[in-house]
Structures are given as structure tokens and as C-alpha cells.
Amino acid sequence: MINNISWYDWQPDTVITDSILVDVDFDTFPDIIFRRLTFYAGASPSSGSYYNYFATVSAIDSSVLVSPGVQLDASGQFWNCLDSGEAVNQSLTWGSGYNIRGEVIMAGAIGIWDTNINGGYIGFQLSKLGRKNYGWIKVAAQARTSIILSEFAINHTSSLSIAAGQRH
């Protein structure tokens, strides 16, 4: 079966300091929203105030589901992004929205996206007209406080997986 993949590269990369809408099926209507959230986490004796930064990714079109990859906590509240090359297919956990763990700004801060220090991928599943199409969105962090969207792709061949980062 031949892959029929559309790839989109944001030029320049899109920096999210608040929120952004993404149209993954190129129909001019937004499908997914990313939000960057900040919470005051307290004061550190060594470095003053620190904040928790994380992103949320949510489907805003009922035909779209998202998958952030790996669950980080038992409550299911925080998730880590997919790594490059991981399969985006029906075997992932799919839902309408998730929190993506960010970084705590303080001495000994944890890495952005936990193990995906250089960024990661959010999977998406588009179900329209009896077809399921899979895709990914690449996300990263900038200056520990902003989220960057740099590219995304969708496989137009129904029910066929796509690897995170695959362009053709």
C-alpha cells in the first residue's frame, strides 16, 4: 500500500505564548487547539519564585482525536510526547484532550517534555466519511516558557499508520 502523506512546515516555526488553532486536514476549519499554561508553584530558597509550565492539546472538531503518547502519572493528568519514529496508529491512547508536561523553572529543573528534551510529537486521528487518517504535529519548547509548533503531516491513506516525523 502506498503512503499518501501531506507534510506542512511552519515557516517560521510558530511560537505559542498563549494558544493556537491548527487545521490538520486543510479544510480551512480548525481541528486542534494548543494552549500554553503557567502556574505559580511557589518560592525556592535558592532561586526565588518558580512556575510550572505545560501545554494542553485538545481536539475542537468532533471528528478529531489526539494522542500525546506516554502517560506520566497514575492519575492520567500528565503525558509525554511521542518520540521520532514511533507509530501513530489505532494502538495509541486516543482522547479529546491532554496535558503535556512542561518544565519547572527552578534549580535542577526537569527537561522539557520529560525525556523528549529536543521536542516530541503529538499524534492525531481524523475520522471523516468512514475513513480514519493518522498524523502528527511536532512540538518543542523555547526559552522554557513557550511552545513551538514546527511541522505536521497526515497520511491520507485510510487506516494506515504514520511514523512520528515521517514526511513521505
PDB file of C-alpha atoms in Angstrom:
ATOM      1  CA  MET A   1       0.000   0.000   0.000  1.00  0.00           C
ATOM      2  CA  ILE A   2       1.424   3.394  -0.977  1.00  0.00           C
ATOM      3  CA  ASN A   3       1.530   6.202   1.560  1.00  0.00           C
ATOM      4  CA  ASN A   4      -0.209   9.394   0.532  1.00  0.00           C
ATOM      5  CA  ILE A   5       1.237  11.866   3.024  1.00  0.00           C
ATOM      6  CA  SER A   6       0.806  15.646   3.142  1.00  0.00           C
ATOM      7  CA  TRP A   7       3.504  17.457   5.099  1.00  0.00           C
ATOM      8  CA  TYR A   8       3.337  21.077   6.269  1.00  0.00           C
ATOM      9  CA  ASP A   9       6.303  23.054   7.596  1.00  0.00           C
ATOM     10  CA  TRP A  10       5.553  26.236   9.523  1.00  0.00           C
ATOM     11  CA  GLN A  11       7.964  28.893   8.263  1.00  0.00           C
ATOM     12  CA  PRO A  12       8.976  30.363  10.546  1.00  0.00           C
ATOM     13  CA  ASP A  13       8.154  27.973  13.385  1.00  0.00           C
ATOM     14  CA  THR A  14       5.037  29.030  15.275  1.00  0.00           C
ATOM     15  CA  VAL A  15       5.720  30.103  18.874  1.00  0.00           C
ATOM     16  CA  ILE A  16       2.791  29.745  21.244  1.00  0.00           C
ATOM     17  CA  THR A  17       2.833  32.107  24.178  1.00  0.00           C
ATOM     18  CA  ASP A  18      -0.926  31.710  24.694  1.00  0.00           C
ATOM     19  CA  SER A  19      -2.806  29.462  22.216  1.00  0.00           C
ATOM     20  CA  ILE A  20      -3.019  28.491  18.551  1.00  0.00           C
ATOM     21  CA  LEU A  21      -5.550  26.743  16.329  1.00  0.00           C
ATOM     22  CA  VAL A  22      -4.351  24.084  13.849  1.00  0.00           C
ATOM     23  CA  ASP A  23      -6.170  22.898  10.702  1.00  0.00           C
ATOM     24  CA  VAL A  24      -4.751  19.394  10.093  1.00  0.00           C
ATOM     25  CA  ASP A  25      -6.974  18.420   7.152  1.00  0.00           C
ATOM     26  CA  PHE A  26      -6.536  21.645   5.160  1.00  0.00           C
ATOM     27  CA  ASP A  27     -10.286  22.417   5.034  1.00  0.00           C
ATOM     28  CA  THR A  28      -9.887  25.961   6.499  1.00  0.00           C
ATOM     29  CA  PHE A  29     -11.610  24.966   9.765  1.00  0.00           C
ATOM     30  CA  PRO A  30      -9.528  24.490  12.935  1.00  0.00           C
ATOM     31  CA  ASP A  31      -9.282  20.929  14.276  1.00  0.00           C
ATOM     32  CA  ILE A  32      -6.917  21.156  17.248  1.00  0.00           C
ATOM     33  CA  ILE A  33      -6.008  23.845  19.787  1.00  0.00           C
ATOM     34  CA  PHE A  34      -2.737  24.078  21.707  1.00  0.00           C
ATOM     35  CA  ARG A  35      -2.608  26.210  24.857  1.00  0.00           C
ATOM     36  CA  ARG A  36       0.394  27.114  26.952  1.00  0.00           C
ATOM     37  CA  LEU A  37      -0.426  27.379  30.653  1.00  0.00           C
ATOM     38  CA  THR A  38       1.576  28.803  33.546  1.00  0.00           C
ATOM     39  CA  PHE A  39       1.003  28.207  37.242  1.00  0.00           C
ATOM     40  CA  TYR A  40       2.856  29.800  40.131  1.00  0.00           C
ATOM     41  CA  ALA A  41       4.381  26.874  42.007  1.00  0.00           C
ATOM     42  CA  GLY A  42       5.911  28.596  44.998  1.00  0.00           C
ATOM     43  CA  ALA A  43       9.168  30.040  46.227  1.00  0.00           C
ATOM     44  CA  SER A  44      12.507  28.277  46.213  1.00  0.00           C
ATOM     45  CA  PRO A  45      15.007  29.213  48.944  1.00  0.00           C
ATOM     46  CA  SER A  46      17.859  29.175  46.414  1.00  0.00           C
ATOM     47  CA  SER A  47      16.362  30.845  43.358  1.00  0.00           C
ATOM     48  CA  GLY A  48      13.188  32.753  44.238  1.00  0.00           C
ATOM     49  CA  SER A  49       9.818  32.125  42.616  1.00  0.00           C
ATOM     50  CA  TYR A  50       9.299  29.307  40.206  1.00  0.00           C
ATOM     51  CA  TYR A  51       6.498  28.359  37.859  1.00  0.00           C
ATOM     52  CA  ASN A  52       5.137  25.211  36.271  1.00  0.00           C
ATOM     53  CA  TYR A  53       4.753  25.446  32.509  1.00  0.00           C
ATOM     54  CA  PHE A  54       2.839  22.941  30.460  1.00  0.00           C
ATOM     55  CA  ALA A  55       0.725  22.733  27.362  1.00  0.00           C
ATOM     56  CA  THR A  56      -2.699  21.354  26.664  1.00  0.00           C
ATOM     57  CA  VAL A  57      -3.681  19.885  23.338  1.00  0.00           C
ATOM     58  CA  SER A  58      -7.392  19.498  22.601  1.00  0.00           C
ATOM     59  CA  ALA A  59      -9.495  18.458  19.640  1.00  0.00           C
ATOM     60  CA  ILE A  60     -12.079  21.100  18.753  1.00  0.00           C
ATOM     61  CA  ASP A  61     -13.559  19.199  15.818  1.00  0.00           C
ATOM     62  CA  SER A  62     -15.621  16.155  16.825  1.00  0.00           C
ATOM     63  CA  SER A  63     -14.021  14.114  14.033  1.00  0.00           C
ATOM     64  CA  VAL A  64     -10.523  14.517  15.555  1.00  0.00           C
ATOM     65  CA  LEU A  65      -8.868  12.709  18.470  1.00  0.00           C
ATOM     66  CA  VAL A  66      -5.376  13.381  19.824  1.00  0.00           C
ATOM     67  CA  SER A  67      -2.730  11.187  21.461  1.00  0.00           C
ATOM     68  CA  PRO A  68       0.221  12.595  23.367  1.00  0.00           C
ATOM     69  CA  GLY A  69       1.979   9.253  23.696  1.00  0.00           C
ATOM     70  CA  VAL A  70       3.120   8.116  27.148  1.00  0.00           C
ATOM     71  CA  GLN A  71       1.186   8.564  30.387  1.00  0.00           C
ATOM     72  CA  LEU A  72       3.472  10.041  33.069  1.00  0.00           C
ATOM     73  CA  ASP A  73       1.362   9.664  36.193  1.00  0.00           C
ATOM     74  CA  ALA A  74      -1.204   7.230  37.576  1.00  0.00           C
ATOM     75  CA  SER A  75      -3.938   9.880  37.542  1.00  0.00           C
ATOM     76  CA  GLY A  76      -3.600  10.279  33.771  1.00  0.00           C
ATOM     77  CA  GLN A  77      -3.227  14.036  34.235  1.00  0.00           C
ATOM     78  CA  PHE A  78       0.150  14.441  32.507  1.00  0.00           C
ATOM     79  CA  TRP A  79       1.520  12.833  29.349  1.00  0.00           C
ATOM     80  CA  ASN A  80       4.813  12.859  27.496  1.00  0.00           C
ATOM     81  CA  CYS A  81       5.117  13.329  23.740  1.00  0.00           C
ATOM     82  CA  LEU A  82       5.844  10.615  21.195  1.00  0.00           C
ATOM     83  CA  ASP A  83       9.443  10.147  20.053  1.00  0.00           C
ATOM     84  CA  SER A  84      10.519  10.393  16.426  1.00  0.00           C
ATOM     85  CA  GLY A  85       9.735   7.181  14.569  1.00  0.00           C
ATOM     86  CA  GLU A  86       7.019   5.940  16.938  1.00  0.00           C
ATOM     87  CA  ALA A  87       3.956   4.624  15.131  1.00  0.00           C
ATOM     88  CA  VAL A  88       0.843   6.798  15.120  1.00  0.00           C
ATOM     89  CA  ASN A  89      -1.998   4.291  14.705  1.00  0.00           C
ATOM     90  CA  GLN A  90      -5.015   2.750  16.419  1.00  0.00           C
ATOM     91  CA  SER A  91      -2.856   1.227  19.203  1.00  0.00           C
ATOM     92  CA  LEU A  92      -2.243   4.602  20.891  1.00  0.00           C
ATOM     93  CA  THR A  93      -4.467   6.003  23.644  1.00  0.00           C
ATOM     94  CA  TRP A  94      -6.850   8.459  21.972  1.00  0.00           C
ATOM     95  CA  GLY A  95      -8.945  11.203  23.536  1.00  0.00           C
ATOM     96  CA  SER A  96     -10.247  14.719  23.073  1.00  0.00           C
ATOM     97  CA  GLY A  97      -7.543  16.471  25.110  1.00  0.00           C
ATOM     98  CA  TYR A  98      -4.484  16.076  27.324  1.00  0.00           C
ATOM     99  CA  ASN A  99      -1.980  18.000  29.456  1.00  0.00           C
ATOM    100  CA  ILE A 100       1.576  17.723  28.155  1.00  0.00           C
ATOM    101  CA  ARG A 101       4.129  18.004  30.945  1.00  0.00           C
ATOM    102  CA  GLY A 102       6.343  21.032  30.661  1.00  0.00           C
ATOM    103  CA  GLU A 103       9.172  22.277  32.783  1.00  0.00           C
ATOM    104  CA  VAL A 104       9.557  23.658  36.282  1.00  0.00           C
ATOM    105  CA  ILE A 105      11.708  26.796  36.313  1.00  0.00           C
ATOM    106  CA  MET A 106      13.989  26.384  39.320  1.00  0.00           C
ATOM    107  CA  ALA A 107      17.364  24.953  40.236  1.00  0.00           C
ATOM    108  CA  GLY A 108      17.562  21.388  38.916  1.00  0.00           C
ATOM    109  CA  ALA A 109      14.638  21.859  36.525  1.00  0.00           C
ATOM    110  CA  ILE A 110      13.319  18.771  34.774  1.00  0.00           C
ATOM    111  CA  GLY A 111      13.723  18.536  30.995  1.00  0.00           C
ATOM    112  CA  ILE A 112      11.008  19.834  28.741  1.00  0.00           C
ATOM    113  CA  TRP A 113       8.637  17.036  27.676  1.00  0.00           C
ATOM    114  CA  ASP A 114      10.447  14.929  30.279  1.00  0.00           C
ATOM    115  CA  THR A 115      12.504  12.505  28.160  1.00  0.00           C
ATOM    116  CA  ASN A 116      11.993  14.344  24.850  1.00  0.00           C
ATOM    117  CA  ILE A 117      14.413  17.173  25.542  1.00  0.00           C
ATOM    118  CA  ASN A 118      14.547  18.231  21.868  1.00  0.00           C
ATOM    119  CA  GLY A 119      10.789  18.139  21.438  1.00  0.00           C
ATOM    120  CA  GLY A 120       8.315  15.468  20.609  1.00  0.00           C
ATOM    121  CA  TYR A 121       5.232  14.616  18.593  1.00  0.00           C
ATOM    122  CA  ILE A 122       1.503  14.676  19.218  1.00  0.00           C
ATOM    123  CA  GLY A 123      -0.472  12.126  17.236  1.00  0.00           C
ATOM    124  CA  PHE A 124      -3.886  12.858  15.793  1.00  0.00           C
ATOM    125  CA  GLN A 125      -6.627  10.713  14.292  1.00  0.00           C
ATOM    126  CA  LEU A 126      -9.067  12.216  11.806  1.00  0.00           C
ATOM    127  CA  SER A 127     -12.333  10.302  11.200  1.00  0.00           C
ATOM    128  CA  LYS A 128     -14.433  11.580   8.317  1.00  0.00           C
ATOM    129  CA  LEU A 129     -16.640   9.893   5.723  1.00  0.00           C
ATOM    130  CA  GLY A 130     -15.969   6.440   7.177  1.00  0.00           C
ATOM    131  CA  ARG A 131     -12.192   6.861   6.924  1.00  0.00           C
ATOM    132  CA  LYS A 132      -9.556   7.098   9.686  1.00  0.00           C
ATOM    133  CA  ASN A 133      -6.413   9.022   8.883  1.00  0.00           C
ATOM    134  CA  TYR A 134      -3.425   9.382  11.193  1.00  0.00           C
ATOM    135  CA  GLY A 135      -0.955  12.229  11.526  1.00  0.00           C
ATOM    136  CA  TRP A 136       1.464  14.006  13.843  1.00  0.00           C
ATOM    137  CA  ILE A 137       2.389  17.522  14.989  1.00  0.00           C
ATOM    138  CA  LYS A 138       5.951  18.312  16.129  1.00  0.00           C
ATOM    139  CA  VAL A 139       6.191  20.347  19.333  1.00  0.00           C
ATOM    140  CA  ALA A 140       9.156  21.720  21.278  1.00  0.00           C
ATOM    141  CA  ALA A 141       9.898  24.357  23.899  1.00  0.00           C
ATOM    142  CA  GLN A 142      11.557  27.741  23.636  1.00  0.00           C
ATOM    143  CA  ALA A 143      13.266  29.539  26.486  1.00  0.00           C
ATOM    144  CA  ARG A 144      11.483  27.190  28.904  1.00  0.00           C
ATOM    145  CA  THR A 145       8.294  29.239  28.684  1.00  0.00           C
ATOM    146  CA  SER A 146       6.860  28.957  25.169  1.00  0.00           C
ATOM    147  CA  ILE A 147       5.713  26.078  22.994  1.00  0.00           C
ATOM    148  CA  ILE A 148       6.856  25.796  19.367  1.00  0.00           C
ATOM    149  CA  LEU A 149       4.973  24.073  16.564  1.00  0.00           C
ATOM    150  CA  SER A 150       7.302  23.415  13.648  1.00  0.00           C
ATOM    151  CA  GLU A 151       5.631  20.932  11.289  1.00  0.00           C
ATOM    152  CA  PHE A 152       2.897  18.358  10.863  1.00  0.00           C
ATOM    153  CA  ALA A 153       1.881  15.581   8.487  1.00  0.00           C
ATOM    154  CA  ILE A 154      -1.173  13.460   7.738  1.00  0.00           C
ATOM    155  CA  ASN A 155      -1.411  10.128   5.953  1.00  0.00           C
ATOM    156  CA  HIS A 156      -4.382  10.308   3.577  1.00  0.00           C
ATOM    157  CA  THR A 157      -4.426   6.509   3.120  1.00  0.00           C
ATOM    158  CA  SER A 158      -7.268   5.362   5.391  1.00  0.00           C
ATOM    159  CA  SER A 159      -6.305   3.304   8.472  1.00  0.00           C
ATOM    160  CA  LEU A 160      -2.600   3.269   7.556  1.00  0.00           C
ATOM    161  CA  SER A 161      -0.224   4.336  10.315  1.00  0.00           C
ATOM    162  CA  ILE A 162       2.363   7.074  10.019  1.00  0.00           C
ATOM    163  CA  ALA A 163       5.632   7.297  11.959  1.00  0.00           C
ATOM    164  CA  ALA A 164       6.094  10.410  14.093  1.00  0.00           C
ATOM    165  CA  GLY A 165       8.267  12.684  11.960  1.00  0.00           C
ATOM    166  CA  GLN A 166       7.550  10.839   8.677  1.00  0.00           C
ATOM    167  CA  ARG A 167       7.235  13.279   5.765  1.00  0.00           C
ATOM    168  CA  HIS A 168       6.697  10.983   2.742  1.00  0.00           C
TER     169      HIS A 168
END
